[in-house]
């Protein structure tokens, strides 16, 4: 693993040092290769776009499709560039609007949960420590990669601006630690992933789909009474973003169960409809249906189990 990691570092680091115009030249070439030649996940992208926007014409969908692949290649190039970007350059290219709202909450002793999606450049959101008061502990939940070398490389990239990466399985333990130490924190939750069957507890109407959703972020936010915000990212132009911090609530425990998750998906859908090319359409988001869930599983005492297991238990 160490050998592969240092090989990756030896290749990626000098590439990262190249100016932005070279990175975007690579992105343009990559776009031709993965879209026109390799047709990377093109069937999935087309299926998702057509079902999400039934009101759009074939011409409109094809334009969004092409724009998505062009943006996705830019996202890859910008992620590599993050490895060596200066803080000054990052603050110029990723501007957070309304960070004082987070400072105000943290100063009161309350922690913050920041909802966002796989929309625009979510990797650059790790630069949020540059915009809040110094010494504020900022973290981001992530899913560790199976390949340890690639995982270590991404950790290096994502933590360059002093945001701490928290492995998904360690989320609760990390939050409990800060809670006991009475240290308010800011933690980002990318919560638009597809849950596995045993983590499905709630469904929302999202982009014309009956969609199973992750609810772990909401459970944590309610349990520890964290203030909740949504991060809406706008792509101003190539290589430049604005991230608007939008308030949801400081009293999540006062909301009905799953209300936060539903609000998050409503806000995310609004963001996507404004700029549909910038969401991760290559993800097979809607492959799990309610019909299949009802056929194969049931919920017993709040736990999802296979139906044959429920029968044996009875």
Short mmCIF file of N, CA, C and O in Angstrom, two decimals, residues 69-191:
data_model
loop_
_atom_site.label_atom_id
_atom_site.label_comp_id
_atom_site.label_asym_id
_atom_site.label_seq_id
_atom_site.Cartn_x
_atom_site.Cartn_y
_atom_site.Cartn_z
N UNK A 69 -20.94 16.13 -18.44
CA UNK A 69 -19.65 15.48 -18.65
C UNK A 69 -18.51 16.49 -18.68
O UNK A 69 -17.42 16.23 -18.17
N UNK A 70 -18.76 17.65 -19.26
CA UNK A 70 -17.73 18.69 -19.27
C UNK A 70 -17.42 19.16 -17.85
O UNK A 70 -16.25 19.32 -17.48
N UNK A 71 -18.50 19.39 -17.06
CA UNK A 71 -18.28 19.81 -15.67
C UNK A 71 -17.59 18.70 -14.86
O UNK A 71 -16.69 18.97 -14.06
N UNK A 72 -18.00 17.45 -15.06
CA UNK A 72 -17.43 16.34 -14.29
C UNK A 72 -15.92 16.24 -14.53
O UNK A 72 -15.15 16.00 -13.59
N UNK A 73 -15.50 16.44 -15.76
CA UNK A 73 -14.06 16.40 -16.05
C UNK A 73 -13.34 17.59 -15.41
O UNK A 73 -12.22 17.45 -14.93
N UNK A 74 -14.01 18.73 -15.37
CA UNK A 74 -13.44 19.88 -14.66
C UNK A 74 -13.31 19.58 -13.17
O UNK A 74 -12.31 19.93 -12.53
N UNK A 75 -14.34 18.94 -12.61
CA UNK A 75 -14.32 18.57 -11.19
C UNK A 75 -13.11 17.68 -10.89
O UNK A 75 -12.42 17.88 -9.88
N UNK A 76 -12.82 16.71 -11.74
CA UNK A 76 -11.68 15.83 -11.52
C UNK A 76 -10.38 16.62 -11.56
O UNK A 76 -9.50 16.43 -10.71
N UNK A 77 -10.25 17.52 -12.54
CA UNK A 77 -9.04 18.34 -12.65
C UNK A 77 -8.90 19.25 -11.44
O UNK A 77 -7.79 19.42 -10.89
N UNK A 78 -10.01 19.85 -10.99
CA UNK A 78 -9.96 20.75 -9.84
C UNK A 78 -9.62 20.00 -8.55
O UNK A 78 -8.99 20.57 -7.65
N UNK A 79 -10.01 18.75 -8.47
CA UNK A 79 -9.67 17.95 -7.29
C UNK A 79 -8.17 17.69 -7.23
O UNK A 79 -7.55 17.77 -6.16
N UNK A 80 -7.59 17.38 -8.37
CA UNK A 80 -6.13 17.18 -8.42
C UNK A 80 -5.42 18.49 -8.07
O UNK A 80 -4.44 18.50 -7.31
N UNK A 81 -5.93 19.60 -8.59
CA UNK A 81 -5.30 20.90 -8.34
C UNK A 81 -5.36 21.26 -6.85
O UNK A 81 -4.46 21.96 -6.34
N UNK A 82 -6.38 20.79 -6.16
CA UNK A 82 -6.52 21.07 -4.72
C UNK A 82 -5.30 20.61 -3.93
O UNK A 82 -4.99 21.18 -2.87
N UNK A 83 -4.58 19.65 -4.43
CA UNK A 83 -3.43 19.10 -3.72
C UNK A 83 -2.37 20.15 -3.44
O UNK A 83 -1.66 20.08 -2.42
N UNK A 84 -2.25 21.16 -4.30
CA UNK A 84 -1.18 22.15 -4.13
C UNK A 84 -1.67 23.60 -4.15
O UNK A 84 -0.86 24.52 -4.14
N UNK A 85 -2.98 23.80 -4.17
CA UNK A 85 -3.50 25.17 -4.20
C UNK A 85 -3.16 25.92 -2.91
O UNK A 85 -3.23 25.36 -1.82
N UNK A 86 -2.80 27.18 -3.04
CA UNK A 86 -2.55 28.00 -1.86
C UNK A 86 -3.89 28.38 -1.23
O UNK A 86 -4.94 28.35 -1.88
N UNK A 87 -3.86 28.77 0.02
CA UNK A 87 -5.08 29.20 0.70
C UNK A 87 -5.63 30.48 0.08
O UNK A 87 -6.85 30.64 -0.04
N UNK A 88 -4.75 31.35 -0.33
CA UNK A 88 -5.18 32.58 -0.97
C UNK A 88 -5.92 32.30 -2.26
O UNK A 88 -6.98 32.89 -2.55
N UNK A 89 -5.37 31.41 -3.04
CA UNK A 89 -6.01 31.03 -4.31
C UNK A 89 -7.35 30.35 -4.08
O UNK A 89 -8.34 30.60 -4.78
N UNK A 90 -7.40 29.49 -3.08
CA UNK A 90 -8.65 28.79 -2.77
C UNK A 90 -9.73 29.77 -2.34
O UNK A 90 -10.88 29.68 -2.78
N UNK A 91 -9.39 30.74 -1.50
CA UNK A 91 -10.38 31.72 -1.04
C UNK A 91 -10.88 32.58 -2.20
O UNK A 91 -12.02 33.07 -2.17
N UNK A 92 -10.04 32.76 -3.19
CA UNK A 92 -10.45 33.55 -4.35
C UNK A 92 -11.41 32.78 -5.25
O UNK A 92 -12.30 33.36 -5.87
N UNK A 93 -11.23 31.46 -5.27
CA UNK A 93 -12.01 30.63 -6.20
C UNK A 93 -13.22 29.97 -5.55
O UNK A 93 -14.16 29.58 -6.26
N UNK A 94 -13.21 29.80 -4.24
CA UNK A 94 -14.35 29.20 -3.52
C UNK A 94 -14.77 30.16 -2.44
O UNK A 94 -14.16 30.22 -1.36
N UNK A 95 -15.80 30.94 -2.72
CA UNK A 95 -16.24 32.01 -1.82
C UNK A 95 -17.46 31.54 -1.03
O UNK A 95 -18.47 31.13 -1.63
N UNK A 96 -17.37 31.60 0.28
CA UNK A 96 -18.50 31.25 1.14
C UNK A 96 -19.25 32.52 1.52
O UNK A 96 -18.66 33.49 1.99
N UNK A 97 -20.54 32.50 1.31
CA UNK A 97 -21.40 33.64 1.64
C UNK A 97 -22.15 33.35 2.94
O UNK A 97 -22.68 32.27 3.13
N UNK A 98 -22.12 34.30 3.85
CA UNK A 98 -22.79 34.22 5.14
C UNK A 98 -22.09 33.31 6.15
O UNK A 98 -22.74 32.66 6.97
N UNK A 99 -20.75 33.23 6.17
CA UNK A 99 -20.07 32.38 7.16
C UNK A 99 -20.24 32.90 8.59
O UNK A 99 -20.10 32.15 9.55
N UNK A 100 -20.57 34.20 8.72
CA UNK A 100 -20.76 34.77 10.05
C UNK A 100 -21.93 34.11 10.78
O UNK A 100 -21.96 34.10 12.02
N UNK A 101 -22.88 33.53 10.03
CA UNK A 101 -23.99 32.82 10.67
C UNK A 101 -23.47 31.59 11.42
O UNK A 101 -23.97 31.26 12.49
N UNK A 102 -22.46 30.94 10.87
CA UNK A 102 -21.86 29.78 11.53
C UNK A 102 -21.07 30.23 12.75
O UNK A 102 -21.13 29.59 13.81
N UNK A 103 -20.32 31.32 12.61
CA UNK A 103 -19.54 31.85 13.73
C UNK A 103 -20.45 32.19 14.91
O UNK A 103 -20.11 31.94 16.07
N UNK A 104 -21.60 32.76 14.61
CA UNK A 104 -22.53 33.17 15.67
C UNK A 104 -23.04 31.96 16.45
O UNK A 104 -23.11 31.98 17.68
N UNK A 105 -23.36 30.88 15.72
CA UNK A 105 -23.85 29.67 16.38
C UNK A 105 -22.76 29.04 17.23
O UNK A 105 -22.98 28.68 18.39
N UNK A 106 -21.58 28.90 16.66
CA UNK A 106 -20.46 28.28 17.38
C UNK A 106 -20.10 29.10 18.62
O UNK A 106 -19.81 28.55 19.69
N UNK A 107 -20.13 30.43 18.49
CA UNK A 107 -19.81 31.30 19.62
C UNK A 107 -20.80 31.11 20.77
O UNK A 107 -20.46 31.31 21.94
N UNK A 108 -22.02 30.69 20.46
CA UNK A 108 -23.03 30.46 21.50
C UNK A 108 -22.86 29.10 22.18
O UNK A 108 -23.57 28.80 23.14
N UNK A 109 -21.94 28.28 21.64
CA UNK A 109 -21.69 26.97 22.23
C UNK A 109 -22.43 25.83 21.55
O UNK A 109 -22.32 24.68 21.97
N UNK A 110 -23.15 26.14 20.47
CA UNK A 110 -23.90 25.10 19.74
C UNK A 110 -23.13 24.66 18.51
O UNK A 110 -22.52 25.48 17.81
N UNK A 111 -23.15 23.37 18.23
CA UNK A 111 -22.49 22.84 17.04
C UNK A 111 -23.37 23.02 15.81
O UNK A 111 -24.57 23.29 15.90
N UNK A 112 -22.76 22.84 14.64
CA UNK A 112 -23.44 23.07 13.36
C UNK A 112 -23.36 21.83 12.48
O UNK A 112 -22.30 21.21 12.36
N UNK A 113 -24.49 21.48 11.89
CA UNK A 113 -24.53 20.47 10.84
C UNK A 113 -24.81 21.14 9.52
O UNK A 113 -25.76 21.92 9.41
N UNK A 114 -23.97 20.88 8.53
CA UNK A 114 -24.08 21.55 7.23
C UNK A 114 -24.42 20.51 6.16
O UNK A 114 -23.59 19.68 5.79
N UNK A 115 -25.64 20.54 5.68
CA UNK A 115 -26.08 19.63 4.62
C UNK A 115 -25.56 20.13 3.26
O UNK A 115 -25.64 21.32 2.95
N UNK A 116 -25.09 19.21 2.42
CA UNK A 116 -24.77 19.52 1.03
C UNK A 116 -24.92 18.25 0.20
O UNK A 116 -25.15 17.16 0.76
N UNK A 117 -24.81 18.40 -1.09
CA UNK A 117 -24.95 17.24 -1.97
C UNK A 117 -23.75 17.09 -2.88
O UNK A 117 -22.81 17.89 -2.84
N UNK A 118 -23.79 16.06 -3.73
CA UNK A 118 -22.76 15.89 -4.76
C UNK A 118 -23.09 16.84 -5.90
O UNK A 118 -23.53 16.44 -6.99
N UNK A 119 -22.87 18.12 -5.62
CA UNK A 119 -23.30 19.17 -6.53
C UNK A 119 -22.21 20.22 -6.62
O UNK A 119 -21.67 20.66 -5.61
N UNK A 120 -21.90 20.64 -7.85
CA UNK A 120 -20.75 21.52 -8.10
C UNK A 120 -19.49 20.87 -7.51
O UNK A 120 -19.38 19.65 -7.48
N UNK A 121 -18.57 21.66 -7.00
CA UNK A 121 -17.33 21.06 -6.49
C UNK A 121 -17.41 20.87 -4.97
O UNK A 121 -17.04 21.77 -4.20
N UNK A 122 -17.91 19.71 -4.57
CA UNK A 122 -18.04 19.44 -3.13
C UNK A 122 -16.68 19.22 -2.46
O UNK A 122 -16.57 19.37 -1.25
N UNK A 123 -15.66 18.88 -3.22
CA UNK A 123 -14.33 18.70 -2.63
C UNK A 123 -13.79 20.03 -2.10
O UNK A 123 -13.14 20.08 -1.06
N UNK A 124 -14.06 21.11 -2.81
CA UNK A 124 -13.54 22.41 -2.40
C UNK A 124 -14.27 22.96 -1.16
O UNK A 124 -13.81 23.94 -0.56
N UNK A 125 -15.36 22.34 -0.77
CA UNK A 125 -16.05 22.75 0.46
C UNK A 125 -15.16 22.52 1.67
O UNK A 125 -15.34 23.14 2.72
N UNK A 126 -14.16 21.66 1.53
CA UNK A 126 -13.21 21.42 2.63
C UNK A 126 -12.41 22.67 2.98
O UNK A 126 -11.67 22.68 3.97
N UNK A 127 -12.57 23.73 2.20
CA UNK A 127 -11.87 24.99 2.50
C UNK A 127 -12.65 25.88 3.45
O UNK A 127 -12.23 27.00 3.75
N UNK A 128 -13.76 25.40 3.98
CA UNK A 128 -14.58 26.23 4.87
C UNK A 128 -13.84 26.71 6.12
O UNK A 128 -14.14 27.79 6.64
N UNK A 129 -12.81 25.99 6.63
CA UNK A 129 -12.07 26.54 7.78
C UNK A 129 -11.42 27.89 7.50
O UNK A 129 -11.14 28.65 8.44
N UNK A 130 -11.21 28.21 6.22
CA UNK A 130 -10.61 29.50 5.87
C UNK A 130 -11.58 30.65 6.05
O UNK A 130 -11.17 31.82 6.04
N UNK A 131 -12.87 30.33 6.23
CA UNK A 131 -13.91 31.36 6.25
C UNK A 131 -14.55 31.54 7.62
O UNK A 131 -15.32 32.49 7.81
N UNK A 132 -14.29 30.66 8.54
CA UNK A 132 -14.87 30.80 9.89
C UNK A 132 -13.76 31.23 10.85
O UNK A 132 -12.59 31.29 10.48
N UNK A 133 -14.15 31.50 12.08
CA UNK A 133 -13.17 31.99 13.04
C UNK A 133 -12.06 30.96 13.27
O UNK A 133 -12.32 29.76 13.29
N UNK A 134 -10.82 31.43 13.46
CA UNK A 134 -9.70 30.51 13.68
C UNK A 134 -9.95 29.58 14.86
O UNK A 134 -10.66 29.93 15.81
N UNK A 135 -9.41 28.40 14.75
CA UNK A 135 -9.50 27.37 15.79
C UNK A 135 -10.88 26.70 15.87
O UNK A 135 -11.13 25.88 16.76
N UNK A 136 -11.79 27.05 14.95
CA UNK A 136 -13.07 26.34 14.90
C UNK A 136 -12.83 24.96 14.29
O UNK A 136 -12.25 24.86 13.21
N UNK A 137 -13.27 23.92 14.97
CA UNK A 137 -13.05 22.55 14.50
C UNK A 137 -14.08 22.24 13.41
O UNK A 137 -15.29 22.26 13.64
N UNK A 138 -13.59 21.99 12.21
CA UNK A 138 -14.46 21.69 11.06
C UNK A 138 -14.19 20.27 10.58
O UNK A 138 -13.03 19.86 10.44
N UNK A 139 -15.24 19.53 10.33
CA UNK A 139 -15.09 18.15 9.86
C UNK A 139 -16.03 17.85 8.72
O UNK A 139 -16.98 18.57 8.45
N UNK A 140 -15.74 16.76 8.03
CA UNK A 140 -16.56 16.30 6.92
C UNK A 140 -16.66 14.79 6.96
O UNK A 140 -15.66 14.10 7.15
N UNK A 141 -17.86 14.28 6.81
CA UNK A 141 -18.06 12.84 6.82
C UNK A 141 -17.70 12.29 5.44
O UNK A 141 -18.08 12.87 4.42
N UNK A 142 -16.97 11.17 5.41
CA UNK A 142 -16.63 10.60 4.11
C UNK A 142 -16.68 9.08 4.20
O UNK A 142 -16.60 8.48 5.28
N UNK A 143 -16.82 8.48 3.04
CA UNK A 143 -16.84 7.01 2.95
C UNK A 143 -15.45 6.55 2.51
O UNK A 143 -15.03 6.83 1.38
N UNK A 144 -14.70 5.86 3.37
CA UNK A 144 -13.34 5.43 3.01
C UNK A 144 -13.35 4.56 1.75
O UNK A 144 -14.23 3.73 1.55
N UNK A 145 -12.34 4.79 0.90
CA UNK A 145 -12.20 4.00 -0.32
C UNK A 145 -11.64 2.63 0.03
O UNK A 145 -10.88 2.47 0.99
N UNK A 146 -12.01 1.64 -0.76
CA UNK A 146 -11.51 0.28 -0.51
C UNK A 146 -10.01 0.20 -0.71
O UNK A 146 -9.31 -0.51 0.02
N UNK A 147 -9.51 0.90 -1.72
CA UNK A 147 -8.08 0.91 -1.97
C UNK A 147 -7.41 1.85 -0.97
O UNK A 147 -7.65 3.06 -0.99
N UNK A 148 -6.60 1.33 -0.08
CA UNK A 148 -5.99 2.10 1.00
C UNK A 148 -5.08 3.21 0.49
O UNK A 148 -5.02 4.30 1.08
N UNK A 149 -4.39 2.97 -0.61
CA UNK A 149 -3.48 3.97 -1.15
C UNK A 149 -4.25 5.17 -1.68
O UNK A 149 -3.91 6.33 -1.40
N UNK A 150 -5.31 4.91 -2.45
CA UNK A 150 -6.14 6.00 -2.97
C UNK A 150 -6.84 6.73 -1.82
O UNK A 150 -7.00 7.94 -1.86
N UNK A 151 -7.27 5.97 -0.81
CA UNK A 151 -7.93 6.58 0.33
C UNK A 151 -6.99 7.55 1.05
O UNK A 151 -7.39 8.66 1.41
N UNK A 152 -5.76 7.14 1.24
CA UNK A 152 -4.77 7.99 1.90
C UNK A 152 -4.49 9.24 1.08
O UNK A 152 -4.34 10.35 1.62
N UNK A 153 -4.46 9.09 -0.25
CA UNK A 153 -4.22 10.24 -1.13
C UNK A 153 -5.36 11.25 -1.03
O UNK A 153 -5.14 12.46 -0.93
N UNK A 154 -6.60 10.75 -1.04
CA UNK A 154 -7.75 11.64 -0.94
C UNK A 154 -7.82 12.32 0.43
O UNK A 154 -8.24 13.48 0.53
N UNK A 155 -7.41 11.62 1.46
CA UNK A 155 -7.35 12.25 2.79
C UNK A 155 -6.36 13.41 2.79
O UNK A 155 -6.62 14.47 3.37
N UNK A 156 -5.23 13.21 2.14
CA UNK A 156 -4.23 14.27 2.04
C UNK A 156 -4.81 15.50 1.35
O UNK A 156 -4.63 16.64 1.81
N UNK A 157 -5.55 15.26 0.27
CA UNK A 157 -6.13 16.35 -0.50
C UNK A 157 -7.23 17.05 0.30
O UNK A 157 -7.28 18.28 0.39
N UNK A 158 -8.11 16.27 0.90
CA UNK A 158 -9.29 16.83 1.57
C UNK A 158 -8.97 17.54 2.88
O UNK A 158 -9.76 18.35 3.35
N UNK A 159 -7.82 17.25 3.47
CA UNK A 159 -7.49 17.87 4.75
C UNK A 159 -6.47 19.00 4.63
O UNK A 159 -6.02 19.53 5.64
N UNK A 160 -6.15 19.41 3.39
CA UNK A 160 -5.13 20.44 3.20
C UNK A 160 -5.52 21.79 3.80
O UNK A 160 -4.67 22.56 4.22
N UNK A 161 -6.82 22.07 3.81
CA UNK A 161 -7.28 23.37 4.31
C UNK A 161 -7.75 23.29 5.77
O UNK A 161 -8.53 24.10 6.23
N UNK A 162 -7.29 22.25 6.46
CA UNK A 162 -7.53 22.06 7.90
C UNK A 162 -8.91 21.53 8.26
O UNK A 162 -9.30 21.55 9.43
N UNK A 163 -9.67 21.03 7.29
CA UNK A 163 -10.91 20.32 7.61
C UNK A 163 -10.55 18.87 7.93
O UNK A 163 -9.71 18.27 7.26
N UNK A 164 -11.17 18.31 8.95
CA UNK A 164 -10.87 16.95 9.38
C UNK A 164 -11.84 15.96 8.70
O UNK A 164 -13.04 16.19 8.69
N UNK A 165 -11.29 14.90 8.16
CA UNK A 165 -12.12 13.86 7.55
C UNK A 165 -12.54 12.85 8.61
O UNK A 165 -11.70 12.35 9.37
N UNK A 166 -13.82 12.55 8.66
CA UNK A 166 -14.36 11.58 9.62
C UNK A 166 -14.94 10.41 8.84
O UNK A 166 -15.87 10.59 8.05
N UNK A 167 -14.36 9.23 9.03
CA UNK A 167 -14.89 8.04 8.36
C UNK A 167 -16.32 7.81 8.82
O UNK A 167 -16.66 8.02 9.99
N UNK A 168 -17.18 7.41 7.89
CA UNK A 168 -18.60 7.29 8.18
C UNK A 168 -18.87 6.46 9.43
O UNK A 168 -19.71 6.81 10.26
N UNK A 169 -18.13 5.37 9.59
CA UNK A 169 -18.37 4.48 10.73
C UNK A 169 -17.90 5.09 12.06
O UNK A 169 -18.25 4.60 13.13
N UNK A 170 -17.12 6.17 11.98
CA UNK A 170 -16.61 6.81 13.19
C UNK A 170 -17.36 8.09 13.55
O UNK A 170 -16.99 8.78 14.51
N UNK A 171 -18.40 8.40 12.79
CA UNK A 171 -19.09 9.69 12.95
C UNK A 171 -19.62 9.89 14.37
O UNK A 171 -19.33 10.91 15.02
N UNK A 172 -20.38 8.94 14.87
CA UNK A 172 -20.99 9.10 16.18
C UNK A 172 -19.94 9.22 17.27
O UNK A 172 -20.05 10.08 18.16
N UNK A 173 -18.91 8.40 17.21
CA UNK A 173 -17.85 8.43 18.23
C UNK A 173 -17.15 9.80 18.24
O UNK A 173 -16.88 10.36 19.31
N UNK A 174 -16.89 10.35 17.06
CA UNK A 174 -16.22 11.64 16.97
C UNK A 174 -17.10 12.76 17.53
O UNK A 174 -16.63 13.64 18.27
N UNK A 175 -18.38 12.72 17.21
CA UNK A 175 -19.29 13.77 17.68
C UNK A 175 -19.49 13.68 19.20
O UNK A 175 -19.54 14.69 19.89
N UNK A 176 -19.59 12.46 19.71
CA UNK A 176 -19.74 12.28 21.16
C UNK A 176 -18.52 12.85 21.88
O UNK A 176 -18.65 13.50 22.93
N UNK A 177 -17.34 12.63 21.31
CA UNK A 177 -16.12 13.14 21.93
C UNK A 177 -16.15 14.66 22.06
O UNK A 177 -15.88 15.22 23.14
N UNK A 178 -16.52 15.35 21.00
CA UNK A 178 -16.58 16.82 21.04
C UNK A 178 -17.71 17.29 21.95
O UNK A 178 -17.58 18.31 22.63
N UNK A 179 -18.80 16.53 21.96
CA UNK A 179 -19.93 16.89 22.81
C UNK A 179 -19.54 16.83 24.29
O UNK A 179 -19.88 17.73 25.07
N UNK A 180 -18.83 15.78 24.67
CA UNK A 180 -18.40 15.64 26.05
C UNK A 180 -17.39 16.71 26.44
O UNK A 180 -17.37 17.17 27.59
N UNK A 181 -16.57 17.11 25.49
CA UNK A 181 -15.57 18.15 25.75
C UNK A 181 -16.15 19.55 25.66
O UNK A 181 -15.43 20.54 25.84
N UNK A 182 -17.48 19.63 25.33
CA UNK A 182 -18.17 20.91 25.18
C UNK A 182 -17.47 21.80 24.14
O UNK A 182 -17.33 23.02 24.33
N UNK A 183 -17.03 21.16 23.09
CA UNK A 183 -16.37 21.88 22.00
C UNK A 183 -17.33 21.93 20.80
O UNK A 183 -17.55 20.92 20.13
N UNK A 184 -17.91 23.09 20.48
CA UNK A 184 -18.81 23.18 19.32
C UNK A 184 -18.03 22.99 18.02
O UNK A 184 -16.89 23.46 17.90
N UNK A 185 -18.63 22.29 17.08
CA UNK A 185 -17.95 21.95 15.83
C UNK A 185 -18.86 22.27 14.65
O UNK A 185 -20.07 22.47 14.79
N UNK A 186 -18.26 22.30 13.47
CA UNK A 186 -19.00 22.43 12.21
C UNK A 186 -18.71 21.18 11.40
O UNK A 186 -17.54 20.88 11.10
N UNK A 187 -19.75 20.44 11.05
CA UNK A 187 -19.56 19.19 10.33
C UNK A 187 -20.45 19.16 9.08
O UNK A 187 -21.64 19.46 9.14
N UNK A 188 -19.84 18.81 7.95
CA UNK A 188 -20.55 18.73 6.69
C UNK A 188 -21.04 17.31 6.42
O UNK A 188 -20.31 16.34 6.64
N UNK A 189 -22.29 17.21 5.95
CA UNK A 189 -22.90 15.92 5.63
C UNK A 189 -23.34 15.91 4.17
O UNK A 189 -24.25 16.64 3.78
N UNK A 190 -22.67 15.10 3.35
CA UNK A 190 -23.15 14.87 1.99
C UNK A 190 -24.12 13.70 2.07
O UNK A 190 -23.71 12.55 2.19
N UNK A 191 -25.41 14.01 2.01
CA UNK A 191 -26.42 13.01 2.37
C UNK A 191 -27.30 12.57 1.22
O UNK A 191 -28.40 12.06 1.43
#
